[in-house]
Amino acid sequence: MPGIHAVRAAQAQPAPVVDDKAAAAAPQQQAPVQGDLLVAGARATRRGNKPAQVTGPYSGLVELAAKNNGKFEGMLKTQSGEIFVAITLPKDKAATTEPVIYLDGIAARHGRAGRMAEPLVNAGHTAIQIYLPWQGETLDHYKKTHNDELPKNDAPSAQDQAKAVVDVLDALGVKAKASVSGLSYGGAIAFACKAYYPERFDKCITLCGYTQSVMCEDESTKKVWDLVHHTDKHPAASKETAALLAGLNALCQKAGVQPATCVKHEELQRAYRETTKVGLDVTFNGTPFTDFFYYFKPKMDVTGLTSLTMGIDGLEVIELAKQVPEQYQKDFFTVCVPDDGAVSNTSSRAVFDAMPKAGGFVMCPDALKGKHDMVSADPAFAAWCVDQIQTGKIKGDITLKPTSGNS
């Protein structure tokens, strides 16, 4: 997540849902995907003869993608709305090989995140990439089909997004377990998926996963204020912005609350939302960072980013981790880069430490130092980490050597 997360007081999260009977009895067969589940215009090309009948818990994915040259990219109708999904199959055993879901960061775009698929597939995994409500192509499609209007749920919670992932699997006919991975914002949602639906997911692999509002960290208020004020070359750094921030502080003082609890007050929430939007605009449109931002030119509309940010401001992954039953802790894995500027290594470590039986804490080599968006920095290495964890080759508390994977 960009280092401008904000600021909502930690809201109480429901306890993770645990269904031991369901967890012990994952079905071995699934219903084929029905054609009416697909939105008209889904992009796929049909080549060759109709594939032979296949069986296995993931045969529906094969029926959908194999007849389209092993890939599917398009909108899928789900209980959470129409969601953009990309599926890529490995050459062999796709019907019986547990798929790996990848959830991208807050500013998800398939043109960028899609680079994770090829190395995962080359390693023998089915790659399922899901672009959640208010993200990337899913948001684009919604606006296109709703006269440029925005979705009504303008602050989807981690639970909302986790349910959307489950709804995608249901629409695809996948009832057996899948592993789920995610970068930054997507890491938080991946964590929520496993915590709230342990019977539907196998391993949870977070890549530089969001852990908590920066407002919950020491001097975090100063971080947000500095981010906005110290951008004098960007139009957002204006007297109007300064007045907005000053007004937010004044409103907090008048209400007798700290900025971190301001979202409990309607007027403060409006001011905070606008402040968050400015900070996101500065981060994504006013800073010449790496090639990550190549995918957002011309100027990016940060409305969706603001809604996603507001939606998980109340999520404290550390507190959620404390609720994970011991029997599922072994399935949680944390991957970090040294000196992550967006998610502190300290908070990532705290999530791992909150689960005594956690599967692993993996620190990447110094070559990725400070590269929060490790998928843009080195998609092959990010996929390698996921593969090594998925196949059980990496576990425990380790620091990877410079020669590991493709780094």
XYZ file of N, CA, C and O in Angstrom, residues 1 48 59 93 120 123-124 152 161 219 234 256 263 267-268 290 340 355 363-364 372 396 406:
92
model
N 0.854 -1.192 0.000
C 0.000 0.000 0.000
C 0.881 1.230 0.000
O 1.946 1.225 0.558
N -7.803 -24.903 -32.185
C -7.673 -26.351 -32.127
C -8.987 -27.056 -31.883
O -10.060 -26.467 -31.890
N -11.458 -29.379 -12.716
C -11.749 -29.612 -14.127
C -12.509 -28.446 -14.756
O -12.395 -28.201 -15.960
N -1.646 -31.661 -15.868
C -2.295 -31.918 -14.583
C -3.051 -30.724 -14.008
O -3.190 -30.585 -12.795
N 4.673 -18.502 -12.679
C 3.920 -19.449 -11.856
C 3.494 -20.656 -12.681
O 3.602 -21.809 -12.235
N 6.211 -23.003 -13.513
C 6.570 -23.844 -12.369
C 5.539 -24.945 -12.121
O 5.677 -25.732 -11.186
N 4.480 -24.976 -12.945
C 3.503 -26.052 -12.861
C 2.212 -25.720 -12.142
O 1.411 -26.613 -11.848
N -21.873 1.461 -5.329
C -22.507 2.024 -4.133
C -21.681 1.764 -2.877
O -21.628 2.592 -1.976
N -14.122 -8.026 0.504
C -13.241 -8.445 -0.587
C -12.926 -9.938 -0.504
O -12.814 -10.611 -1.535
N 4.545 8.164 15.243
C 4.741 9.349 14.420
C 4.076 9.233 13.052
O 4.467 9.873 12.083
N 3.982 19.541 -7.023
C 2.730 18.914 -7.447
C 1.558 19.841 -7.174
O 1.522 20.507 -6.134
N -12.616 16.669 20.316
C -11.919 16.003 21.404
C -11.456 14.610 21.062
O -11.423 13.714 21.907
N -12.742 8.999 11.839
C -13.772 8.470 10.953
C -15.057 8.120 11.689
O -16.049 7.782 11.066
N -18.370 14.583 9.846
C -17.668 15.723 9.270
C -16.168 15.460 9.183
O -15.515 15.783 8.187
N -15.633 14.818 10.201
C -14.217 14.487 10.191
C -13.922 13.436 9.125
O -12.873 13.457 8.477
N 9.369 4.089 -10.056
C 9.845 3.094 -11.010
C 8.842 2.878 -12.133
O 7.843 3.572 -12.249
N 11.240 -2.057 3.873
C 10.030 -1.737 3.107
C 9.515 -0.374 3.566
O 9.211 -0.179 4.741
N 1.257 -15.582 15.598
C 0.833 -16.965 15.336
C 2.017 -17.896 15.634
O 2.890 -18.082 14.781
N 12.502 -13.265 4.587
C 13.082 -11.963 4.257
C 13.862 -12.089 2.950
O 14.720 -12.957 2.803
N 13.533 -11.221 2.005
C 14.175 -11.274 0.692
C 15.601 -10.728 0.750
O 15.979 -10.028 1.688
N 8.943 -2.164 -2.159
C 7.654 -2.655 -1.672
C 6.885 -3.374 -2.770
O 6.301 -4.437 -2.551
N 9.507 -21.799 7.666
C 10.277 -21.375 8.824
C 10.702 -19.914 8.720
O 10.304 -19.189 7.815
N 15.502 -15.910 -8.706
C 15.949 -15.161 -9.877
C 16.472 -13.789 -9.516
O 16.582 -12.917 -10.350
